[in-house]
Tab-separated table of C-alpha atoms in Angstrom:
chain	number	residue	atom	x	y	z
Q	702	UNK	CA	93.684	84.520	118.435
Q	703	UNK	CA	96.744	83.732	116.485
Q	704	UNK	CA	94.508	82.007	113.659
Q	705	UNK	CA	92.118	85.627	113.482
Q	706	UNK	CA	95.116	87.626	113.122
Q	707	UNK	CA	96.033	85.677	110.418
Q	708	UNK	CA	92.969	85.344	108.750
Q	709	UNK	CA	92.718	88.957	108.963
Q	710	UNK	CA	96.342	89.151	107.043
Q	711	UNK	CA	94.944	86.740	104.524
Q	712	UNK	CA	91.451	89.004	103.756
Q	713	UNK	CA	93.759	92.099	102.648
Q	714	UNK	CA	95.977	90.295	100.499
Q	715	UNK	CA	92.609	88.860	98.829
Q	716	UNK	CA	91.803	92.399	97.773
Q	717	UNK	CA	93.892	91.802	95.007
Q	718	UNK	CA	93.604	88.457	93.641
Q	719	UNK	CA	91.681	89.592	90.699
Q	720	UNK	CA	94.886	91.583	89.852
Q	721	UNK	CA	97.425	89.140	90.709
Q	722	UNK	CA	95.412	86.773	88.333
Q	723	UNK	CA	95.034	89.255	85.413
Q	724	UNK	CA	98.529	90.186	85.425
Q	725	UNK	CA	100.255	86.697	85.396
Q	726	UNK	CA	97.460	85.751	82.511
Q	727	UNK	CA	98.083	88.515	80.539
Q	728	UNK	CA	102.111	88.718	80.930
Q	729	UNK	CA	102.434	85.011	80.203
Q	730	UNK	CA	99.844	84.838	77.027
Q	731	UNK	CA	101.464	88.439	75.560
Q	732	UNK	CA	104.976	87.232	76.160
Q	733	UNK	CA	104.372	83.710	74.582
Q	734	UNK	CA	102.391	84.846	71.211
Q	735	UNK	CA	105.571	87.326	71.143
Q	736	UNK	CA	108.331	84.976	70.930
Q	737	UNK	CA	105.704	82.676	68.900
Q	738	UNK	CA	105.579	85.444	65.983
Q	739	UNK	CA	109.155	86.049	66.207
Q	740	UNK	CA	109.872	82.044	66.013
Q	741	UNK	CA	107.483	82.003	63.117
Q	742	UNK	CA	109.514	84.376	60.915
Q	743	UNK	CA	113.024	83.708	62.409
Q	744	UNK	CA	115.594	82.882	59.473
Q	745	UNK	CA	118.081	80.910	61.539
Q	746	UNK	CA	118.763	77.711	61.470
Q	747	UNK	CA	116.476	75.050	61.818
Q	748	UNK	CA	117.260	74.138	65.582
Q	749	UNK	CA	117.034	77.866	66.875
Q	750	UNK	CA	115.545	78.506	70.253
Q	751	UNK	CA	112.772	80.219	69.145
Q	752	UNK	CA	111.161	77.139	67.338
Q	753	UNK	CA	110.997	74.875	70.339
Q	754	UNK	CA	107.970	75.105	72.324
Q	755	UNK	CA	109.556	74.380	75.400
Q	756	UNK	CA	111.928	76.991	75.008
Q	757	UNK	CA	109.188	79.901	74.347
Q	758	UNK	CA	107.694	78.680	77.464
Q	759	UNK	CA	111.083	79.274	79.408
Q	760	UNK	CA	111.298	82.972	77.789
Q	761	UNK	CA	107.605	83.303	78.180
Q	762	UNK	CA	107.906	82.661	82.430
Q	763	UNK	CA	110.843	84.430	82.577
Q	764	UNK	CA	109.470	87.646	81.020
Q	765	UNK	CA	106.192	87.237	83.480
Q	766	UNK	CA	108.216	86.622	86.655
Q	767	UNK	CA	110.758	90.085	85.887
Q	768	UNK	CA	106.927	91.427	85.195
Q	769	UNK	CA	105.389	89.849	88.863
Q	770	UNK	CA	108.117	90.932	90.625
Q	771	UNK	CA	108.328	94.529	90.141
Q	772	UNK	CA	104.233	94.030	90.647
Q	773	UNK	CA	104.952	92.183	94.289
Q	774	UNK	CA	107.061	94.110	95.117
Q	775	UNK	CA	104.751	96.842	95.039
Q	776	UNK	CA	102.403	95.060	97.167
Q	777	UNK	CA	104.657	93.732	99.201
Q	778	UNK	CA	105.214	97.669	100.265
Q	779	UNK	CA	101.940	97.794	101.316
Q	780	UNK	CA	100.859	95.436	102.970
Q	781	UNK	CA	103.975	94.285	105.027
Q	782	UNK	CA	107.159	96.832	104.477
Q	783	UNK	CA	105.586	99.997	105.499
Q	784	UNK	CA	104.321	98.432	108.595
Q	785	UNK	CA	108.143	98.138	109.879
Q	786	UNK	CA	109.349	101.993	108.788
Q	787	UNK	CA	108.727	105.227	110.464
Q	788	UNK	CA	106.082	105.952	112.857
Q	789	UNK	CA	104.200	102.708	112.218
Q	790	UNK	CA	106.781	100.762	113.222
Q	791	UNK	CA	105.273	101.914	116.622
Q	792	UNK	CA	101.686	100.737	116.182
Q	793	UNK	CA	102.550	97.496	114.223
Q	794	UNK	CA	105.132	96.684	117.790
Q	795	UNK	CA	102.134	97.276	119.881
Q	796	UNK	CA	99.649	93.947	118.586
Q	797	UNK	CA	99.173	91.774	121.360
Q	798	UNK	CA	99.844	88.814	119.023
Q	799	UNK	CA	103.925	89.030	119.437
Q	800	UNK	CA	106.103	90.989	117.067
Q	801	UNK	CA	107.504	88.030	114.835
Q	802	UNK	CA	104.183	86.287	114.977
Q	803	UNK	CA	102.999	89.250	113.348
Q	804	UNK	CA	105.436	89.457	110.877
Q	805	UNK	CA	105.186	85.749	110.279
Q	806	UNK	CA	101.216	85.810	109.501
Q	807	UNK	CA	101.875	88.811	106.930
Q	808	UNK	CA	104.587	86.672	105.065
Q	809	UNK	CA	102.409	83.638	104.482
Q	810	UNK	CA	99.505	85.400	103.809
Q	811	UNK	CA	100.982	87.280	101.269
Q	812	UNK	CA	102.970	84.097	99.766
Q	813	UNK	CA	100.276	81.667	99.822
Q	814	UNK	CA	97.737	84.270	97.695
Q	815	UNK	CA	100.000	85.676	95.460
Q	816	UNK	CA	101.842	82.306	94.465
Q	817	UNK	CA	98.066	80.438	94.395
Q	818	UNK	CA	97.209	83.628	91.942
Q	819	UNK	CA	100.081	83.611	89.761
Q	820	UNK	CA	100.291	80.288	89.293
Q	821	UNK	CA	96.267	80.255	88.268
Q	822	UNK	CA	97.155	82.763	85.887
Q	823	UNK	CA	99.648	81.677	84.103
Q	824	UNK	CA	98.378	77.995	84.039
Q	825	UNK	CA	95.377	79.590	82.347
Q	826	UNK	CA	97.271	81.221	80.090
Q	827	UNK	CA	99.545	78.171	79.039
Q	828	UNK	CA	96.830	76.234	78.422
Q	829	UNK	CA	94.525	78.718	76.102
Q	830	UNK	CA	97.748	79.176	74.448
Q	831	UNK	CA	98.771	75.428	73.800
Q	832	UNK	CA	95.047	74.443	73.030
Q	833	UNK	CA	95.189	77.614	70.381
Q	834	UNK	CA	98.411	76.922	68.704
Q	835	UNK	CA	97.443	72.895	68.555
Q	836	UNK	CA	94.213	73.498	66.980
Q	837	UNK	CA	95.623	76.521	64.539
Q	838	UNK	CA	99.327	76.561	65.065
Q	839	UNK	CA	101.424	79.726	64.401
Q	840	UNK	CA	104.728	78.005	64.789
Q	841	UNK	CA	106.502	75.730	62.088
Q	842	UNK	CA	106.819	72.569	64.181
Q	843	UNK	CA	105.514	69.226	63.445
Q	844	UNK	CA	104.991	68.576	66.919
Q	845	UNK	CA	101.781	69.286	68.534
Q	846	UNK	CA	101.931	71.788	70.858
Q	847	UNK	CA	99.706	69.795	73.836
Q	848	UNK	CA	102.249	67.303	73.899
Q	849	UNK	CA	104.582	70.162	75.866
Q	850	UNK	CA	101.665	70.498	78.823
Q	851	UNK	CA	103.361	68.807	81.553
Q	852	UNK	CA	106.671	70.626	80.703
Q	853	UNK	CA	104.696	73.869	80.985
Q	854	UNK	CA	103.365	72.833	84.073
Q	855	UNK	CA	106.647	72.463	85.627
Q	856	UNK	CA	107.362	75.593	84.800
Q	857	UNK	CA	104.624	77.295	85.651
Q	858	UNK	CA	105.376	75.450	89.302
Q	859	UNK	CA	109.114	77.192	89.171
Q	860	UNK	CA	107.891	80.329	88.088
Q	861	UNK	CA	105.333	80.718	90.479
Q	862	UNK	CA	107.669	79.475	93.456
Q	863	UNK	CA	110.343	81.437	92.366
Q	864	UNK	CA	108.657	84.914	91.649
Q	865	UNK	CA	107.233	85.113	95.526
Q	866	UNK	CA	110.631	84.071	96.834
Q	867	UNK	CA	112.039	87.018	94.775
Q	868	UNK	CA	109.520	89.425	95.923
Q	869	UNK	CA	110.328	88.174	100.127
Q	870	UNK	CA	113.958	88.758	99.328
Q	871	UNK	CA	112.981	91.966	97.803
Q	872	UNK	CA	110.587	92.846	100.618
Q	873	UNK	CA	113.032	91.746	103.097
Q	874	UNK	CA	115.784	93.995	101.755
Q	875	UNK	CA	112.906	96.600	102.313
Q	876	UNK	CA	112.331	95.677	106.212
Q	877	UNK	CA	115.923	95.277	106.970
Q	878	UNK	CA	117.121	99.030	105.329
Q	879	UNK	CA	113.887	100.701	106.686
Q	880	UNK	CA	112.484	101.724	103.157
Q	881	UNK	CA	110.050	101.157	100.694
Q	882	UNK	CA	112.168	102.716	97.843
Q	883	UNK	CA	114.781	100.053	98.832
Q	884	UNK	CA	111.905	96.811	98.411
Q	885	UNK	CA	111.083	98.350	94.580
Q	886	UNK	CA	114.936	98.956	93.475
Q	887	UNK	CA	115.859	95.363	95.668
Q	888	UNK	CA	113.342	94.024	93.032
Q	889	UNK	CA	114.409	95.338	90.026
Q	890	UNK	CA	118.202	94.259	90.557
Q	891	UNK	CA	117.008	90.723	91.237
Q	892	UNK	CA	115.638	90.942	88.090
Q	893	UNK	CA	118.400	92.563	86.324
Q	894	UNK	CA	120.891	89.377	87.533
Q	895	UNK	CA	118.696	86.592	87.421
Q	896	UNK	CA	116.301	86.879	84.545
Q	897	UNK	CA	118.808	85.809	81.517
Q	898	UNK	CA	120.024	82.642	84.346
Q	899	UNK	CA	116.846	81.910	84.697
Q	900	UNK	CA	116.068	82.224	81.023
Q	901	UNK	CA	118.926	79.839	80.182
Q	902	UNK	CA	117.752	77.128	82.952
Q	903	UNK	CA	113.981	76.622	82.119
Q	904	UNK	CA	115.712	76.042	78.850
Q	905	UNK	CA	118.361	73.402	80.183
Q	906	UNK	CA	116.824	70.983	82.267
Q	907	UNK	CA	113.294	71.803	83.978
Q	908	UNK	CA	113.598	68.924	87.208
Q	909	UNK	CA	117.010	70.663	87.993
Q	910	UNK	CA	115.415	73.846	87.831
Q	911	UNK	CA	112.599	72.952	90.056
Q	912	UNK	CA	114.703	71.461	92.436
Q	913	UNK	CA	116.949	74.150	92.532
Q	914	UNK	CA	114.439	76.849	93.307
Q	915	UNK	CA	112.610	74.608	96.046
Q	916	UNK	CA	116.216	75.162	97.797
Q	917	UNK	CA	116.491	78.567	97.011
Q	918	UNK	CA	112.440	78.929	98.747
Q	919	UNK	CA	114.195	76.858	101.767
Q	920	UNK	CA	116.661	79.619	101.848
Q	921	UNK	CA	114.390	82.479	101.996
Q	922	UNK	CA	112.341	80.745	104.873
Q	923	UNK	CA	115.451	81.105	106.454
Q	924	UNK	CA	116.031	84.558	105.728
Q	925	UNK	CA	112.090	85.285	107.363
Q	926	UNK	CA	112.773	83.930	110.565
Q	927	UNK	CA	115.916	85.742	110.963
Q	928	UNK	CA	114.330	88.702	110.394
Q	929	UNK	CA	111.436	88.166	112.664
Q	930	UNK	CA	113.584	87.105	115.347
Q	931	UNK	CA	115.487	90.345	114.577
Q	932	UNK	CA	111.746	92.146	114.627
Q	933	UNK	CA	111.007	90.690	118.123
Q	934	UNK	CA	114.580	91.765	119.248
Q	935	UNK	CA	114.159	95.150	117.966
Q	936	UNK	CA	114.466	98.013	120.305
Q	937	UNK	CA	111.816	101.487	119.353
């Protein structure tokens, strides 16, 4: 029973994995060829930012996650939030399958298809873009640009991680103040904070990155079964 409940979670976050997959391509190629031009021409010194592959790749994510986020969150409101305001609050209390159960199967449906998604995406993306700019480079660097794929990958991992964990927290906020408004605007302040720190760590040092956001995803799995044990505790 538990596993068709699921199952039936995971079919209508499916509806939009065409769209998930679009928008993380498109955000990630558009924002790399952007700060790609803008390398190209930039008068600066020698050593700026913008002339490092590995760099662009860190404004690049960062740019698609502020984009993803506002995007999940957006889902997020439809497939899980409004199910815990107003009137059906009601219905969603009244599946047989156990209120946190519930809630539980809508999380990880939601997380495993939009993170599997977004990081298809913009793995796509990276690597159209770094076969493109080996074979006819745009930027003035005398490295080739393939030689940066496993540094986008880790990124890409990071980014896709750390996007759905943004969009639960958002979502979340959402469930816990008993509005949708409050999952959108929860989003866009996450994004408001953290985009330049997250900017300035894909740029530091990637394996500290990583590791930090695999604690910060620990964290929000936290923050879920709070709230579903504060879902099954809930009084209508």
């Amino acid at each position: 029973m538990r596993k068709m409940y699921y199952n039936f979670e995971l079919s209508k976050v499916k509806k939009f994995n065409k769209s998930i997959l679009l928008t993380a391509f498109f955000a990630q190629i558009i924002s790399l060829y952007f700060f790609t031009i803008i390398g190209r021409f930039d008068s600066s010194e020698s050593d700026s930012i913008l002339n490092n592959y590995s760099a662009l790749s860190g404004l690049a994510s960062t740019i698609s996650m502020c984009i993803l986020v506002i995007y999940g969150a957006v889902i997020i409101n439809g497939l899980l939030v409004k199910n815990y305001t107003g009137e059906d609050k009601i219905r969603t209390y009244s599946y047989p399958n156990g209120r946190s159960q519930l809630f539980y199967d809508k999380v990880m449906a939601f997380s495993v298809v939009f993170n599997s998604f977004q990081f298809l995406g913009m793995a796509a993306a990276n690597i159209v873009y770094l076969i493109i700019e080996s074979l006819f480079p745009i930027l003035d660097s005398h490295v080739l640009a393939l030689s940066y794929l496993v540094h986008f990958f880790m990124i890409n991992i990071s980014t896709a991680i750390l996007t759905v964990v943004l969009i639960i927290f958002a979502g979340l906020a959402g469930v816990h103040l008993n509005s949708t408004v409050a999952t959108v605007v929860t989003g866009v302040v996450l994004i408001a904070v953290l985009g330049n720190i997250v900017a300035m760590a894909f740029a530091i040092h990637i394996l500290v990155t990583l590791i930090s956001v695999i604690l910060i995803a620990f964290i929000s799995v936290m923050l879920i079964k709070f709230t579903g044990l504060k879902i099954e505790q809930d009084e209508i």
